[in-house]
PDB file of C-alpha atoms in Angstrom:
ATOM      1  CA  GLN A   1      11.657  11.820  -4.085  1.00 91.00           C
ATOM      2  CA  VAL A   2       8.945  11.265  -6.666  1.00 96.00           C
ATOM      3  CA  GLN A   3       9.933  10.473 -10.233  1.00 97.00           C
ATOM      4  CA  LEU A   4       7.557  10.533 -13.183  1.00 98.00           C
ATOM      5  CA  VAL A   5       8.132   8.988 -16.593  1.00 98.00           C
ATOM      6  CA  GLU A   6       5.652   9.543 -19.408  1.00 97.00           C
ATOM      7  CA  SER A   7       5.176   7.289 -22.410  1.00 98.00           C
ATOM      8  CA  GLY A   8       2.622   6.596 -25.112  1.00 98.00           C
ATOM      9  CA  GLY A   9       2.949   9.658 -27.284  1.00 98.00           C
ATOM     10  CA  GLY A  10       3.191   9.479 -31.047  1.00 98.00           C
ATOM     11  CA  LEU A  11       1.689  10.452 -34.376  1.00 98.00           C
ATOM     12  CA  VAL A  12      -2.011   9.838 -34.934  1.00 98.00           C
ATOM     13  CA  GLN A  13      -4.568  10.957 -37.491  1.00 98.00           C
ATOM     14  CA  ALA A  14      -7.407  13.259 -36.557  1.00 98.00           C
ATOM     15  CA  GLY A  15     -10.221  11.298 -34.959  1.00 98.00           C
ATOM     16  CA  GLY A  16      -7.835   8.720 -33.574  1.00 98.00           C
ATOM     17  CA  SER A  17      -6.928   7.799 -30.006  1.00 98.00           C
ATOM     18  CA  LEU A  18      -3.844   7.523 -27.837  1.00 98.00           C
ATOM     19  CA  ARG A  19      -3.286   6.511 -24.239  1.00 98.00           C
ATOM     20  CA  LEU A  20      -0.529   8.247 -22.327  1.00 98.00           C
ATOM     21  CA  SER A  21       1.030   6.634 -19.275  1.00 98.00           C
ATOM     22  CA  CYS A  22       2.845   8.238 -16.360  1.00 98.00           C
ATOM     23  CA  ALA A  23       4.815   5.732 -14.318  1.00 98.00           C
ATOM     24  CA  VAL A  24       5.377   6.887 -10.747  1.00 98.00           C
ATOM     25  CA  THR A  25       8.239   5.881  -8.459  1.00 97.00           C
ATOM     26  CA  GLY A  26       9.009   7.026  -4.936  1.00 96.00           C
ATOM     27  CA  ARG A  27       5.391   7.215  -3.728  1.00 95.00           C
ATOM     28  CA  THR A  28       2.180   5.284  -4.145  1.00 95.00           C
ATOM     29  CA  VAL A  29       0.267   6.960  -6.925  1.00 95.00           C
ATOM     30  CA  SER A  30      -3.001   7.039  -4.962  1.00 94.00           C
ATOM     31  CA  SER A  31      -1.263   9.133  -2.267  1.00 94.00           C
ATOM     32  CA  LEU A  32      -0.529  11.862  -4.808  1.00 95.00           C
ATOM     33  CA  ARG A  33      -2.613  14.392  -6.655  1.00 96.00           C
ATOM     34  CA  MET A  34      -1.691  14.025 -10.303  1.00 97.00           C
ATOM     35  CA  GLY A  35      -2.117  16.241 -13.296  1.00 98.00           C
ATOM     36  CA  TRP A  36      -1.555  16.275 -17.036  1.00 98.00           C
ATOM     37  CA  PHE A  37      -0.489  19.474 -18.756  1.00 98.00           C
ATOM     38  CA  ARG A  38       0.411  20.181 -22.364  1.00 98.00           C
ATOM     39  CA  GLN A  39       2.486  22.721 -24.239  1.00 98.00           C
ATOM     40  CA  GLY A  40       1.756  23.343 -27.887  1.00 96.00           C
ATOM     41  CA  PRO A  41       4.117  25.124 -30.291  1.00 91.00           C
ATOM     42  CA  GLY A  42       4.535  28.734 -29.202  1.00 93.00           C
ATOM     43  CA  LEU A  43       2.103  28.313 -26.327  1.00 95.00           C
ATOM     44  CA  GLU A  44       2.370  28.253 -22.564  1.00 97.00           C
ATOM     45  CA  ARG A  45       2.027  24.989 -20.688  1.00 97.00           C
ATOM     46  CA  ALA A  46      -1.661  24.495 -19.972  1.00 98.00           C
ATOM     47  CA  PHE A  47      -3.775  22.313 -17.723  1.00 98.00           C
ATOM     48  CA  VAL A  48      -5.415  19.264 -19.281  1.00 98.00           C
ATOM     49  CA  ALA A  49      -6.661  16.984 -16.500  1.00 98.00           C
ATOM     50  CA  ALA A  50      -6.141  16.151 -12.836  1.00 98.00           C
ATOM     51  CA  ILE A  51      -7.023  13.383 -10.401  1.00 97.00           C
ATOM     52  CA  THR A  52      -7.050  13.608  -6.635  1.00 95.00           C
ATOM     53  CA  TRP A  53      -6.012  11.322  -3.794  1.00 92.00           C
ATOM     54  CA  ASN A  54      -7.286   7.767  -4.058  1.00 92.00           C
ATOM     55  CA  PHE A  55      -8.542   8.662  -7.566  1.00 91.00           C
ATOM     56  CA  ARG A  56     -11.571  10.216  -5.915  1.00 94.00           C
ATOM     57  CA  ASN A  57     -12.163  13.252  -8.116  1.00 95.00           C
ATOM     58  CA  THR A  58     -11.227  14.172 -11.675  1.00 97.00           C
ATOM     59  CA  TYR A  59     -11.062  17.545 -13.390  1.00 97.00           C
ATOM     60  CA  TYR A  60     -10.702  18.486 -17.053  1.00 98.00           C
ATOM     61  CA  ALA A  61     -10.008  21.504 -19.206  1.00 98.00           C
ATOM     62  CA  ASP A  62     -13.087  22.505 -21.181  1.00 97.00           C
ATOM     63  CA  SER A  63     -11.257  21.799 -24.441  1.00 97.00           C
ATOM     64  CA  VAL A  64     -10.840  18.094 -23.641  1.00 98.00           C
ATOM     65  CA  LYS A  65     -13.953  17.367 -21.582  1.00 98.00           C
ATOM     66  CA  GLY A  66     -15.828  14.398 -23.012  1.00 98.00           C
ATOM     67  CA  ARG A  67     -12.825  13.284 -25.091  1.00 98.00           C
ATOM     68  CA  PHE A  68     -10.053  12.674 -22.525  1.00 98.00           C
ATOM     69  CA  THR A  69     -10.166  10.520 -19.404  1.00 98.00           C
ATOM     70  CA  ILE A  70      -7.652  10.522 -16.560  1.00 98.00           C
ATOM     71  CA  SER A  71      -7.359   7.421 -14.383  1.00 98.00           C
ATOM     72  CA  GLY A  72      -4.990   5.727 -11.985  1.00 97.00           C
ATOM     73  CA  ASP A  73      -3.887   2.176 -11.290  1.00 97.00           C
ATOM     74  CA  ASN A  74      -2.309   1.280  -7.953  1.00 95.00           C
ATOM     75  CA  ALA A  75      -1.102  -2.102  -9.170  1.00 97.00           C
ATOM     76  CA  GLU A  76       0.906  -0.435 -11.950  1.00 97.00           C
ATOM     77  CA  ASN A  77       1.547   2.725  -9.885  1.00 98.00           C
ATOM     78  CA  THR A  78       0.674   4.628 -13.011  1.00 98.00           C
ATOM     79  CA  VAL A  79      -1.650   7.408 -14.100  1.00 98.00           C
ATOM     80  CA  TYR A  80      -3.164   7.299 -17.569  1.00 98.00           C
ATOM     81  CA  LEU A  81      -4.615   9.830 -19.956  1.00 98.00           C
ATOM     82  CA  GLN A  82      -6.916   8.232 -22.502  1.00 98.00           C
ATOM     83  CA  MET A  83      -7.347  10.624 -25.424  1.00 98.00           C
ATOM     84  CA  ASN A  84     -10.116  10.010 -27.953  1.00 98.00           C
ATOM     85  CA  ASN A  85     -11.332  11.913 -30.996  1.00 98.00           C
ATOM     86  CA  LEU A  86      -8.034  13.757 -31.267  1.00 98.00           C
ATOM     87  CA  ASN A  87      -7.732  16.832 -33.444  1.00 97.00           C
ATOM     88  CA  PRO A  88      -4.717  18.848 -34.659  1.00 97.00           C
ATOM     89  CA  GLU A  89      -5.231  21.390 -31.839  1.00 96.00           C
ATOM     90  CA  ASP A  90      -4.286  18.621 -29.396  1.00 98.00           C
ATOM     91  CA  THR A  91      -0.755  18.533 -30.837  1.00 98.00           C
ATOM     92  CA  ALA A  92       1.618  19.277 -27.958  1.00 98.00           C
ATOM     93  CA  VAL A  93       4.179  17.911 -25.580  1.00 98.00           C
ATOM     94  CA  TYR A  94       2.220  16.308 -22.749  1.00 98.00           C
ATOM     95  CA  TYR A  95       3.619  16.447 -19.228  1.00 98.00           C
ATOM     96  CA  CYS A  96       2.675  14.481 -16.157  1.00 98.00           C
ATOM     97  CA  ALA A  97       2.960  16.251 -12.796  1.00 98.00           C
ATOM     98  CA  SER A  98       2.376  15.445  -9.158  1.00 97.00           C
ATOM     99  CA  ASP A  99       1.528  17.390  -6.024  1.00 95.00           C
ATOM    100  CA  ALA A 100       3.094  15.475  -3.151  1.00 91.00           C
ATOM    101  CA  SER A 101       1.957  17.890  -0.441  1.00 91.00           C
ATOM    102  CA  ASN A 102      -0.953  17.480   1.958  1.00 85.00           C
ATOM    103  CA  ALA A 103      -2.126  21.050   1.506  1.00 89.00           C
ATOM    104  CA  ALA A 104      -5.793  21.430   0.675  1.00 88.00           C
ATOM    105  CA  TRP A 105      -6.703  22.308  -2.871  1.00 89.00           C
ATOM    106  CA  LEU A 106      -9.119  25.192  -3.165  1.00 90.00           C
ATOM    107  CA  PRO A 107     -11.499  25.213  -6.150  1.00 90.00           C
ATOM    108  CA  GLY A 108      -9.492  25.504  -9.332  1.00 92.00           C
ATOM    109  CA  HIS A 109      -6.138  24.841  -7.739  1.00 94.00           C
ATOM    110  CA  TYR A 110      -5.712  21.772  -9.890  1.00 95.00           C
ATOM    111  CA  ARG A 111      -5.037  24.151 -12.828  1.00 96.00           C
ATOM    112  CA  ILE A 112      -2.063  25.906 -11.167  1.00 96.00           C
ATOM    113  CA  LYS A 113       1.283  24.642 -12.431  1.00 96.00           C
ATOM    114  CA  SER A 114       3.254  25.958  -9.460  1.00 95.00           C
ATOM    115  CA  LEU A 115       1.311  23.715  -7.071  1.00 95.00           C
ATOM    116  CA  TYR A 116       2.797  20.632  -8.718  1.00 96.00           C
ATOM    117  CA  ASP A 117       6.245  19.876  -7.379  1.00 95.00           C
ATOM    118  CA  TYR A 118       7.367  17.008  -9.604  1.00 97.00           C
ATOM    119  CA  TRP A 119       7.266  16.850 -13.390  1.00 98.00           C
ATOM    120  CA  GLY A 120       8.053  14.283 -16.029  1.00 98.00           C
ATOM    121  CA  GLN A 121      10.129  14.904 -19.106  1.00 97.00           C
ATOM    122  CA  GLY A 122       7.157  15.045 -21.470  1.00 98.00           C
ATOM    123  CA  THR A 123       5.950  12.990 -24.403  1.00 98.00           C
ATOM    124  CA  GLN A 124       5.145  14.363 -27.866  1.00 98.00           C
ATOM    125  CA  VAL A 125       1.666  13.951 -29.319  1.00 98.00           C
ATOM    126  CA  THR A 126       1.177  14.955 -32.944  1.00 98.00           C
ATOM    127  CA  VAL A 127      -2.239  14.847 -34.599  1.00 98.00           C
ATOM    128  CA  SER A 128      -2.355  15.101 -38.381  1.00 97.00           C
ATOM    129  CA  LEU A 129      -5.292  15.864 -40.646  1.00 93.00           C
TER     130      LEU A 129
END
């Protein structure tokens, strides 16, 4: 059983930075495909970033490309989301998710919420003007 616990959210001014953490228990993080999703007020949960087995490949939503970086650390068994140059449109609850299966990902599969079988409880990020 994989468990995910997010932390690092908070209130930040536009242009600022935050680093979110997702602590993983039950499996080695490098053996999982991991994703970050976010859900803004009145919006559906949307893909933000993903990282594949052994941290080999990373993928980003167009809206965060160049500003956000996903990474993993085996020693901490944690996945991070470094968020720079934040703007009010980034305000959302951010969720960490994992795909613990061995099924191959086809192109774009990293965006599909239903392919992730474990989810954290979420952490709030609020960006003010």
